[in-house]
Short mmCIF file of C-alpha atoms and ligand atoms in Angstrom, two decimals:
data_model
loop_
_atom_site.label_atom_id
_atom_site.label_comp_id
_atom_site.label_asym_id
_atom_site.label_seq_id
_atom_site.Cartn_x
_atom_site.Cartn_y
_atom_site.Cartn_z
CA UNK A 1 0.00 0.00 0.00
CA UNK A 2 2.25 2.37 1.20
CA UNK A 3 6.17 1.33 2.01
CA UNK A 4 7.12 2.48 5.24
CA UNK A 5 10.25 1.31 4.38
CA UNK A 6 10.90 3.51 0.96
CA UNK A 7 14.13 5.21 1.70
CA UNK A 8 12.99 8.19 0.09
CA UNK A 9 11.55 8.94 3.66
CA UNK A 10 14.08 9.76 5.12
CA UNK A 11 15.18 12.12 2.62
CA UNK A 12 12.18 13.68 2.68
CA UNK A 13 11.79 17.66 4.19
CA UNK A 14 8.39 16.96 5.12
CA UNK A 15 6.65 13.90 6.91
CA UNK A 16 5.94 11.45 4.50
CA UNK A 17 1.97 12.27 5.65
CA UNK A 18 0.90 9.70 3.69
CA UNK A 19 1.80 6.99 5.85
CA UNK A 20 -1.48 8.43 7.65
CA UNK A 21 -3.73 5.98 5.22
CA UNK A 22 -1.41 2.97 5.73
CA UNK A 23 -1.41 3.22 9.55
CA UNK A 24 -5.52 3.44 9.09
CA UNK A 25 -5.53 0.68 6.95
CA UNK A 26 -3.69 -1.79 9.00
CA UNK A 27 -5.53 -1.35 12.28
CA UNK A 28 -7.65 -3.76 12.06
CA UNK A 29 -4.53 -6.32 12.40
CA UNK A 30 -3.93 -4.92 15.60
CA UNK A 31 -7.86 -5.29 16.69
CA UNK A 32 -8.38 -1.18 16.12
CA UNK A 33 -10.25 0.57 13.76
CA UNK A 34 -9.91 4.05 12.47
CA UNK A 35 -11.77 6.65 14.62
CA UNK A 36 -14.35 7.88 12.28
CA UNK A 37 -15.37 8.33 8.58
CA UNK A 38 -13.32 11.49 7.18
CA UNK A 39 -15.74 12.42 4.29
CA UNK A 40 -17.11 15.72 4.78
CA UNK A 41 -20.88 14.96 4.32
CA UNK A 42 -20.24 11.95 7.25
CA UNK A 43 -18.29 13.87 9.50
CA UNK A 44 -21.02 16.94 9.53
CA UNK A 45 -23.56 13.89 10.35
CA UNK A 46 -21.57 12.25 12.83
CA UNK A 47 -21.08 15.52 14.60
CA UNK A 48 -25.13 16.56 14.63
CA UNK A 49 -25.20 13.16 16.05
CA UNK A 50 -22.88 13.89 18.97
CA UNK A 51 -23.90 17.41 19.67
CA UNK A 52 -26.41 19.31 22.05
CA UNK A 53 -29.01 20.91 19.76
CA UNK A 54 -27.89 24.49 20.37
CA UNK A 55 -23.99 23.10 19.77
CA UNK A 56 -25.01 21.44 16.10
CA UNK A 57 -26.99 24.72 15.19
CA UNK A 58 -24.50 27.30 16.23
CA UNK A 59 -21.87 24.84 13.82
CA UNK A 60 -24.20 25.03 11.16
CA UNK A 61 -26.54 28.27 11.26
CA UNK A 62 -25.33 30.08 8.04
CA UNK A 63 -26.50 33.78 7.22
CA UNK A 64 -30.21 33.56 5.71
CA UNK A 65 -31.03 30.77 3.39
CA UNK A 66 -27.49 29.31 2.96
CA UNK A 67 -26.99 30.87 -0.22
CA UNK A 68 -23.51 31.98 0.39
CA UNK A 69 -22.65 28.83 1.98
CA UNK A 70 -23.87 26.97 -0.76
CA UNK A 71 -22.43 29.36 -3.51
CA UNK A 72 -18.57 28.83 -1.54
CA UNK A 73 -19.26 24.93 -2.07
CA UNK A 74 -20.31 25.59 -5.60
CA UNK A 75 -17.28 26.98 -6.81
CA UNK A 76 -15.25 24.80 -5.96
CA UNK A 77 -16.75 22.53 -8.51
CA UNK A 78 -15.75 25.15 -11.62
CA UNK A 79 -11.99 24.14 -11.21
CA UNK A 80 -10.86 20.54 -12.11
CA UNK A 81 -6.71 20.11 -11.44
CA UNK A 82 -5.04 18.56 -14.35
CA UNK A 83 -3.08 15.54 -12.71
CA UNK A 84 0.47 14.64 -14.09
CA UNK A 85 2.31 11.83 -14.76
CA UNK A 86 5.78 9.84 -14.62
CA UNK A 87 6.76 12.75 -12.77
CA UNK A 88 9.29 11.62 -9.62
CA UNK A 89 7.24 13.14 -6.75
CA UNK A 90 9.13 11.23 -4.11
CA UNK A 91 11.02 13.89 -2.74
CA UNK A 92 7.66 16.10 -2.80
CA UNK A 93 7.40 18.50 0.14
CA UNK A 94 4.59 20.00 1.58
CA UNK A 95 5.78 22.85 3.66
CA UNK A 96 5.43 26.39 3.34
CA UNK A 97 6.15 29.89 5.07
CA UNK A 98 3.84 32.06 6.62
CA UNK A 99 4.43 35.24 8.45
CA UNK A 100 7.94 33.73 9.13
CA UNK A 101 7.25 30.41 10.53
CA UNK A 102 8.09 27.53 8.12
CA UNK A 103 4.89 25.10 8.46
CA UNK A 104 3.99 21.32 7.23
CA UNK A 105 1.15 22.31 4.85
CA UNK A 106 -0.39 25.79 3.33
CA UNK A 107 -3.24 24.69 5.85
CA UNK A 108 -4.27 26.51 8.76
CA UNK A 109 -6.87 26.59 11.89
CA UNK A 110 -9.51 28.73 11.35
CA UNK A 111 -10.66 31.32 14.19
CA UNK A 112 -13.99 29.64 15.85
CA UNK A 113 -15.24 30.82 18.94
CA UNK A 114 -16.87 29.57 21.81
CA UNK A 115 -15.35 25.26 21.32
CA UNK A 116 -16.89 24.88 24.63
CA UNK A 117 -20.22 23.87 23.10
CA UNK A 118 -18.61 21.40 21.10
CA UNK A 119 -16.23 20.07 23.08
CA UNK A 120 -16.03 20.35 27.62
CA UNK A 121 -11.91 21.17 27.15
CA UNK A 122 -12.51 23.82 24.54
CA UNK A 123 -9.95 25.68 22.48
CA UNK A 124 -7.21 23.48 24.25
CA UNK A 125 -7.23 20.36 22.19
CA UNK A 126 -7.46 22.09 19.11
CA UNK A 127 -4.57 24.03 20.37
CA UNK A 128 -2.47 21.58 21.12
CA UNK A 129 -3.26 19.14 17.81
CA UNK A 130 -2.13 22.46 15.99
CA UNK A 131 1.12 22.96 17.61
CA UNK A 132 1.37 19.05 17.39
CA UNK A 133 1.47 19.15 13.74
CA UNK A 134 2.76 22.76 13.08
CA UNK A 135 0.19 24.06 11.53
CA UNK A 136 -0.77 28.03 12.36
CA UNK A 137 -3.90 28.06 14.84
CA UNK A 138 -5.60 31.10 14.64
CA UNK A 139 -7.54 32.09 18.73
CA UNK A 140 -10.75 33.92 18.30
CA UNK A 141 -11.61 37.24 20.49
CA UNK A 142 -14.80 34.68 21.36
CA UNK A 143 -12.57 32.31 22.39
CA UNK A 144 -13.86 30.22 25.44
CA UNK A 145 -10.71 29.89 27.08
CA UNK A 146 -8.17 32.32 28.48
CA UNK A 147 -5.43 33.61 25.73
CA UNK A 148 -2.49 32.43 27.70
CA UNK A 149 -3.76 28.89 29.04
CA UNK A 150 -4.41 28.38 24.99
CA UNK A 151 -0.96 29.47 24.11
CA UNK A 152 0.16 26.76 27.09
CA UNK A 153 -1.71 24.29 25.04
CA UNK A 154 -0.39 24.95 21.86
CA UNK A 155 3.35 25.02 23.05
CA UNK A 156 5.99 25.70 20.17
CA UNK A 157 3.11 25.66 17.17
CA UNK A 158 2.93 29.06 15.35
CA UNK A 159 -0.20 31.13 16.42
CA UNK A 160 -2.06 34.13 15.54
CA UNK A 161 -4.94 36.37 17.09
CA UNK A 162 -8.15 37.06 15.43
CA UNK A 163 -9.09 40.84 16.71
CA UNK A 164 -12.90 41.42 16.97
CA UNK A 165 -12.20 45.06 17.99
CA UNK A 166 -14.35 46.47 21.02
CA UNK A 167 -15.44 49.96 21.45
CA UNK A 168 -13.35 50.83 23.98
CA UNK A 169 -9.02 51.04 23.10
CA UNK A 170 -8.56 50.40 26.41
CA UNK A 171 -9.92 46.91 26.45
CA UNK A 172 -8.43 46.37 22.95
CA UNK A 173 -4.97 47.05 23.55
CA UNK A 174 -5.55 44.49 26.88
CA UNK A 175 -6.61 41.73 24.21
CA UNK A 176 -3.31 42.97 21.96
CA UNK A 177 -0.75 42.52 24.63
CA UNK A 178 -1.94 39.43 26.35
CA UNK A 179 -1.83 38.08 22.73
CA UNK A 180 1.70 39.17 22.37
CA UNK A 181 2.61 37.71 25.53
CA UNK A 182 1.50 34.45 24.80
CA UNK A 183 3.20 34.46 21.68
CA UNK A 184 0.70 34.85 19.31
CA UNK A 185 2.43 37.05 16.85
CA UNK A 186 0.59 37.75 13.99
CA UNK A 187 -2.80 40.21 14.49
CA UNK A 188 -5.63 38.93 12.12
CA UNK A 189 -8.79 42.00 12.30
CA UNK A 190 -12.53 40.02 11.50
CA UNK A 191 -13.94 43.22 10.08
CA UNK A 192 -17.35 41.03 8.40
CA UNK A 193 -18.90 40.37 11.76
CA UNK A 194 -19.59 43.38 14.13
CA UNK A 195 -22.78 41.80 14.55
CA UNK A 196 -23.72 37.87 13.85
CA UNK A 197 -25.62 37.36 10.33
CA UNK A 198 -28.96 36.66 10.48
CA UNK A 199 -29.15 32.65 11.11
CA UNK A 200 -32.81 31.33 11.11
CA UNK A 201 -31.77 28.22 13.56
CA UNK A 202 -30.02 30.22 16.41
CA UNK A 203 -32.72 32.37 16.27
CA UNK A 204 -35.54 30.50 16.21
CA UNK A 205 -34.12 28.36 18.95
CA UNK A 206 -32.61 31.53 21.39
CA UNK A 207 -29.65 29.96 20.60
CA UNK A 208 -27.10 31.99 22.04
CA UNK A 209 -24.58 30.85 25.27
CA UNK A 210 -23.01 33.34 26.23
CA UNK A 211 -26.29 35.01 27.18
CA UNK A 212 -26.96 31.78 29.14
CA UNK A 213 -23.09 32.60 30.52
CA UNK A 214 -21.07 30.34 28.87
CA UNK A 215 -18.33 30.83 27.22
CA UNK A 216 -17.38 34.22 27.84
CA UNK A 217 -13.88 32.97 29.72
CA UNK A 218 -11.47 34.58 27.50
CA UNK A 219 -12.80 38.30 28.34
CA UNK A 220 -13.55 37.30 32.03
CA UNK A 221 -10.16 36.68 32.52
CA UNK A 222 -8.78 40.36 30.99
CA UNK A 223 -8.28 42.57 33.68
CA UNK A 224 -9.52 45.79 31.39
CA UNK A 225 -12.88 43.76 31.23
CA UNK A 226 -12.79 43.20 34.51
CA UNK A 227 -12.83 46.74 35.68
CA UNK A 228 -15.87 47.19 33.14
CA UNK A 229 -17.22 45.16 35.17
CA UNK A 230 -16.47 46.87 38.28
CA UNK A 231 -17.59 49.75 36.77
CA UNK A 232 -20.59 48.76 35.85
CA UNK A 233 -21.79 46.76 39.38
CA UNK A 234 -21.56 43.41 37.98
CA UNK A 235 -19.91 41.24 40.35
CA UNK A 236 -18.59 38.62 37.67
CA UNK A 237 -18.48 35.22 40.77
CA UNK A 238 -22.08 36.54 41.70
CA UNK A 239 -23.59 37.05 38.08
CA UNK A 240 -22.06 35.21 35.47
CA UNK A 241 -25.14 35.85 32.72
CA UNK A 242 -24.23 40.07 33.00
CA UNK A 243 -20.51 39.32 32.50
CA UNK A 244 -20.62 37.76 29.74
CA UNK A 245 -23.47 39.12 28.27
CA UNK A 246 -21.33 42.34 28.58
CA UNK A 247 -18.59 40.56 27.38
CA UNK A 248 -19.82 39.33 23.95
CA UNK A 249 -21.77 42.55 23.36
CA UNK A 250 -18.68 44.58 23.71
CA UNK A 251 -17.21 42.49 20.96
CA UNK A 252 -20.12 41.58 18.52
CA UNK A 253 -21.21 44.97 19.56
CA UNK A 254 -23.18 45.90 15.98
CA UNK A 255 -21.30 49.24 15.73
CA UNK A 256 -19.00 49.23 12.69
CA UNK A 257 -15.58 50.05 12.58
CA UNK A 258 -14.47 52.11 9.31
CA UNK A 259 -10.77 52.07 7.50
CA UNK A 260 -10.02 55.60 9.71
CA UNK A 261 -9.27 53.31 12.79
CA UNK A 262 -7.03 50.93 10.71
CA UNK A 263 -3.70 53.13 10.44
CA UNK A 264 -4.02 53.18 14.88
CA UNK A 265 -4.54 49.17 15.02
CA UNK A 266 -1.75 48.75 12.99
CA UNK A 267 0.50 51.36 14.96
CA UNK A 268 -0.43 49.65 18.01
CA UNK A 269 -0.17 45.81 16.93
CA UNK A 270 3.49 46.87 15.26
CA UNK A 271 4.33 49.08 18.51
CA UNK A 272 3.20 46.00 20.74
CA UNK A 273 4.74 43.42 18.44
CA UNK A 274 7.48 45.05 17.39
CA UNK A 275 6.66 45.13 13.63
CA UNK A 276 5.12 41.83 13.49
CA UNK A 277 2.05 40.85 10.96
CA UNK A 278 -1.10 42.61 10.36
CA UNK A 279 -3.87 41.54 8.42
CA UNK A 280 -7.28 41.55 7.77
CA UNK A 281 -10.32 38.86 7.33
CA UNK A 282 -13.35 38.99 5.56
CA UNK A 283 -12.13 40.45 2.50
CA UNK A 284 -14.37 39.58 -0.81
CA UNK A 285 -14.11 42.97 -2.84
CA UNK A 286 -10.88 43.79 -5.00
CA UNK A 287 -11.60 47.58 -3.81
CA UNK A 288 -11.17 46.71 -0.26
CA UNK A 289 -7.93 44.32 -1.41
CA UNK A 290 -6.79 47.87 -2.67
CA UNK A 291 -7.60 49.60 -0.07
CA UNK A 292 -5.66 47.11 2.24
CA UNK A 293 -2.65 47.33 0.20
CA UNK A 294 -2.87 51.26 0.16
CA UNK A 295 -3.67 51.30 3.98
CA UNK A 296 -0.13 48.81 4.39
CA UNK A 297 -1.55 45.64 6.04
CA UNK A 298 0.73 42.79 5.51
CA UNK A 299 -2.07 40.28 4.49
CA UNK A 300 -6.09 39.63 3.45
CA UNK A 301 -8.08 36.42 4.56
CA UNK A 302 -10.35 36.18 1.12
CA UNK A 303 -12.97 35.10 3.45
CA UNK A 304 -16.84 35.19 4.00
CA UNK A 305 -17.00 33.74 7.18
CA UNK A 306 -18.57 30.42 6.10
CA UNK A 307 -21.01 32.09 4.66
CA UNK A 308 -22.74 32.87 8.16
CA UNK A 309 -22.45 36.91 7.29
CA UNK A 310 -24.35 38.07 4.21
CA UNK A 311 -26.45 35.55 2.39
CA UNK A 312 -26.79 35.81 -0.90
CA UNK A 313 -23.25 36.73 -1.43
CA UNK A 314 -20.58 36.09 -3.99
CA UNK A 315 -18.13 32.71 -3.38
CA UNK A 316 -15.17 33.23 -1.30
CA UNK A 317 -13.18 31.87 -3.90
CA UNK A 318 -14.46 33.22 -7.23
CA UNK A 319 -13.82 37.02 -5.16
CA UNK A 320 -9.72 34.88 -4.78
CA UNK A 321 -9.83 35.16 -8.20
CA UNK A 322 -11.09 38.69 -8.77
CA UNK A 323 -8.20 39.62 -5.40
CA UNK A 324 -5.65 37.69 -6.76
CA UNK A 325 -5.60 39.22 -10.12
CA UNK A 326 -5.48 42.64 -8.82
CA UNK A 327 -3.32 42.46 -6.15
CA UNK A 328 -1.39 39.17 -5.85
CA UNK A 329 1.77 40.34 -6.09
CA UNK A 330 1.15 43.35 -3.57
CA UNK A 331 0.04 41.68 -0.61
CA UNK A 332 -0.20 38.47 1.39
CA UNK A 333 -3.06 36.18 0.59
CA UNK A 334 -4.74 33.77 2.50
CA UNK A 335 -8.37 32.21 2.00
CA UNK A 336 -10.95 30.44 3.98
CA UNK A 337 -14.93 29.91 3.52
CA UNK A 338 -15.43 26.01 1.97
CA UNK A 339 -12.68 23.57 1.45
CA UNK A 340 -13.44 20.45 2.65
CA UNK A 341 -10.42 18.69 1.01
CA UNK A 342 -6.76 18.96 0.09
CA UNK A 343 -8.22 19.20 -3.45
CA UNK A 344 -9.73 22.15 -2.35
CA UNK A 345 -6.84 23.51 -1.05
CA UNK A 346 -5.01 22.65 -4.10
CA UNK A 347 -7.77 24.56 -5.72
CA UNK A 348 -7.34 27.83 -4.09
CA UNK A 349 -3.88 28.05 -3.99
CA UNK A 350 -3.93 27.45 -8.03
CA UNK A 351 -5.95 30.24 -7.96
CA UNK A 352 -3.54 32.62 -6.09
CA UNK A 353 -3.71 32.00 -2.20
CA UNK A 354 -0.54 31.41 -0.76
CA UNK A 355 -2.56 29.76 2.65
CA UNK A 356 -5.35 28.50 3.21
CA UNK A 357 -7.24 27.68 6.46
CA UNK A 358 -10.37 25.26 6.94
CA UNK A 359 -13.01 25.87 9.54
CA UNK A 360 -15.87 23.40 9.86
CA UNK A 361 -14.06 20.19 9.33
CA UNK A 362 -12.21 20.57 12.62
CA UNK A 363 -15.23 21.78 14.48
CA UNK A 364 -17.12 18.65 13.45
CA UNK A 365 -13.68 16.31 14.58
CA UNK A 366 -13.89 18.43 17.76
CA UNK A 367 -17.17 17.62 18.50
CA UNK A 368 -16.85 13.98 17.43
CA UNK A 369 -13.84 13.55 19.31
CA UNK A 370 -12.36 15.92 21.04
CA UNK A 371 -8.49 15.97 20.81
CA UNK A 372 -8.03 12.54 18.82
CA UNK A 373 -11.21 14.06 16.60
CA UNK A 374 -9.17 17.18 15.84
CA UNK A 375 -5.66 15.30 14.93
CA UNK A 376 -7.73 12.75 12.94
CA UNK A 377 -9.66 15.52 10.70
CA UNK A 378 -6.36 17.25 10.13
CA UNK A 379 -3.78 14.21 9.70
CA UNK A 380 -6.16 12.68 7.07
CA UNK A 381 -6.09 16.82 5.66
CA UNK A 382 -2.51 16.66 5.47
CA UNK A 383 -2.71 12.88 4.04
CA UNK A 384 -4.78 14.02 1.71
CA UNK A 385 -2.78 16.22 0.65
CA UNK A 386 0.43 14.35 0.41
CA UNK A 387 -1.49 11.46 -1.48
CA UNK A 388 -2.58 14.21 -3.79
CA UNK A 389 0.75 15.53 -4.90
CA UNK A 390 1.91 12.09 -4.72
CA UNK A 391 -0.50 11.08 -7.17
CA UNK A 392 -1.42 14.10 -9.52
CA UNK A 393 2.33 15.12 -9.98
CA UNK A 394 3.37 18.23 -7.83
CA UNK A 395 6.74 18.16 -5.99
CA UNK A 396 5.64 21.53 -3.95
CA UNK A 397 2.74 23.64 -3.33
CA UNK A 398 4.60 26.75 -5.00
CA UNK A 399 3.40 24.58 -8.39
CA UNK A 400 -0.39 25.33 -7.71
CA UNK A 401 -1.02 28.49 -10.51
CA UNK A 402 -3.41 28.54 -13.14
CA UNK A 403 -1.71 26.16 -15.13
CA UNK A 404 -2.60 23.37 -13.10
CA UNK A 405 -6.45 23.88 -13.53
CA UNK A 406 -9.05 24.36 -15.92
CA UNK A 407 -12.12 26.22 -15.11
CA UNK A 408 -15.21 26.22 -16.58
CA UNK A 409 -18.21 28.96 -16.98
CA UNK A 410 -20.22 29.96 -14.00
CA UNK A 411 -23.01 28.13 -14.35
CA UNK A 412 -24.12 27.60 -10.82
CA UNK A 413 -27.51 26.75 -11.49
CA UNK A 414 -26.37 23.02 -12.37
CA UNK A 415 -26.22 22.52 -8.36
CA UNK A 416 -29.39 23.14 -7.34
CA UNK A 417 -30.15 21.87 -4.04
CA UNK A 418 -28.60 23.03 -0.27
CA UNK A 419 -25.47 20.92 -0.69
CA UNK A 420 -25.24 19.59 3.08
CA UNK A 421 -21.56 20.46 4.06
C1 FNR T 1 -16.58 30.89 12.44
N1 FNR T 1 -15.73 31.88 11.92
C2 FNR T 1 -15.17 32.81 12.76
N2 FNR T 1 -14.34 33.76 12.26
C3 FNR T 1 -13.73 34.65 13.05
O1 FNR T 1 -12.98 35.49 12.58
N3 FNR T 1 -13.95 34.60 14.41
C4 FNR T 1 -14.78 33.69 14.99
O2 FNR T 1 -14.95 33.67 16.20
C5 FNR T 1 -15.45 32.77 14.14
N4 FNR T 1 -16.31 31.83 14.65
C6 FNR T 1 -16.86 30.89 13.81
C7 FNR T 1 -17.70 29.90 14.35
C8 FNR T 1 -18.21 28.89 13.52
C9 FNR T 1 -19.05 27.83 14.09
C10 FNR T 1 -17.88 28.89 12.15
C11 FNR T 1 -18.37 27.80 11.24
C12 FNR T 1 -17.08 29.88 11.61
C13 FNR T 1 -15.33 31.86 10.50
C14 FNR T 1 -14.08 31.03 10.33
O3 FNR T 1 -12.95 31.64 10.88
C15 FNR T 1 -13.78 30.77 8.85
O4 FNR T 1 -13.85 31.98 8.15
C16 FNR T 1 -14.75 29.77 8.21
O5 FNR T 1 -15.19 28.83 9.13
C17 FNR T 1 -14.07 29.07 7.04
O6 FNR T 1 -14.98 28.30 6.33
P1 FNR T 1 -15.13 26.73 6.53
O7 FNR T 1 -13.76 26.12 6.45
O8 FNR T 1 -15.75 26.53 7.88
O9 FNR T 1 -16.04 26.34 5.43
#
């Protein structure tokens, strides 16, 4: 099947990743079996299965009718890769470099807040499985666990924040240095979500935790927030539903931020930092790409959040395209909202990413499985992956461009139906 003895192993720069399927395949000799089915459509069943109603909707709400969501899935259909052959792959390598760090795979953790309704240890195993297999995990402001115990978790692994900027600069910069401290080191502003889309299922269903005073740990435990509270007369021990309801409204607060504050995040992050990354997420219009590169961030997540913001909204990765053309060689480009394979990584690197991070599939191995969950989702990712360019010809992921696809019209009408991932 797979020759753990090939000696091109060892020669290898990356892990021969592969060696994933082999070990899954053989467990049965040893009386095992492999955790869990891997396919997408599965996984998303196995984890409505395992969670708490309120858990499986918040996973899966999207923004109105799933129109977005089901546009981001569509477009990855338009792009076929054009697999090569005879082509000696066996030195093929997997790595790449991201804000500095060298990394196994062009594949990172997506910021998702709140794990604590899909899984009782939270952020922490997903944390850890990250820095595990040195892959970037990205901690959300909604977070349900404090900044530094995550960074504990994660050890060595490269990590960045994702900002959701409060009202008050007091309480941001808190968030910014307890970041830095912890050794996150690259800022990442979510500037598609100062409120949460409309989602039908949360609700419908009241479906909201931290008004029920869960999971609002991360700002509990900042000592700006804590003299809100103060200030306010909430005693956070005595009355855990006004903490964190003050909490999360002082971060999904529905008061938008415009590009005049951007120029005094950055000078704080690189004053804080020391220079380190800045960039932005949520990014779908090549005006705003411009604007980013004109304003000097370092990077752009091409992202629409899942497609939980604005329904009815373009795919994530046809506005890659649009971004990529415009200003690929100008800024840093990363893209989420979708991939559910390393053929849809593949995919949006050909089309001009440079990274790529995935969102729901380690949510749904989270709430499958906690930690083991997580590492499964993401080893069979990165075996994917390594099977891929194995198979289809491709020695490094700097060989994904245009060439290596062919795309065909937009003519999403062929997929009619909400296609369940
Ligand atoms: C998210 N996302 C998100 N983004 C962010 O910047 N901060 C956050 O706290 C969250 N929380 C969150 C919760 C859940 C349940 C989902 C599904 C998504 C968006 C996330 O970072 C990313 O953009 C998408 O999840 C990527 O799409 P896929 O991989 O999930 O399809």
């Amino acid at each position: 099947m797979s020759d753990p003895t090939n000696p091109n192993i060892s020669k290898r720069s990356t892990e021969q990743w592969a060696l994933y399927q082999r070990e899954n395949f053989w467990k049965v000799n040893e009386g095992n079996w492999p955790p869990f089915n891997t396919d997408p459509r599965q996984l998303e069943q196995q984890a409505k299965e395992k969670l708490s109603q309120g858990g499986w909707f918040y996973a899966s709400s999207n923004a109105g009718q799933s129109y977005t969501h089901l546009a981001n899935r569509q477009a990855f259909f338009r792009h076929r890769i054009i697999p090569r052959q005879l082509v000696d792959t066996n030195l093929r390598d997997t790595t790449t470099e991201i804000f500095g760090h060298n990394v196994s795979a062009p594949i990172g953790f997506a910021p998702i807040g709140i794990n604590k309704i899909y899984h009782n240890l939270a952020e922490l195993p997903v944390a850890k499985v990250a820095g595990e297999l040195n892959l970037p995990y990205c901690l959300s402001t909604a977070g349900s666990t404090p900044i530094e115990k995550v960074a504990a978790a994660n050890g060595n692994g490269p990590r960045f924040f994702q900002l959701y900027m409060p009202h008050d600069d007091e309480l941001t910069l808190s968030l910014l240095n307890r970041a830095w401290k912890s050794g996150f080191d690259a800022l990442i502003l979510t500037t598609d979500t100062w409120q949460l889309g409309w989602r039908h299922d949360d609700v419908a269903h009241s479906n909201y935790a931290f008004y029920r005073g869960i999971g609002a740990d991360l700002g509990l435990s900042d000592p700006v927030f804590q003299k809100r509270c103060k200030e306010a007369g909430i005693d956070i021990e005595k009355d855990i539903v006004a903490a964190s309801a003050k909490w999360i409204d002082s971060i999904w607060h529905g008061r938008a931020w415009s590009w005049e504050k951007i120029p005094w995040l950055i000078e704080q992050w690189k004053r804080i930092s020391g220079g380190r990354p800045f960039a932005i997420k949520g990014i779908q219009s090549v005006a705003d790409a411009k604007k980013c590169v004109d304003y000097g961030v370092d990077g752009i997540v091409v992202s629409n959040h899942a497609g939980r913001q604005v329904d009815g909204a373009i795919a994530s990765l046809d506005a890659l395209e649009n971004i990529a053309e415009a200003v690929g060689d100008k800024i840093y480009i990363m893209y989420d909202s979708g991939v559910r394979g390393a053929s849809d990584v593949v995919k949006a690197l050909a089309l001009g990413a440079k990274f790529v991070f995935v969102g729901r599939l380690w949510v749904w191995g989270l709430s499958v499985m906690g930690e083991e969950g997580v590492r499964h989702v993401m080893k069979s990712l990165l075996a994917d992956l390594d099977i891929l360019m194995g198979v289809a010809g491709f020695n490094s992921v700097k060989e994904f461009d245009r060439s290596i696809i062919e795309s065909y019209p937009k003519s999403y009408s062929l997929i009619h139906e909400r296609y369940g991932l």
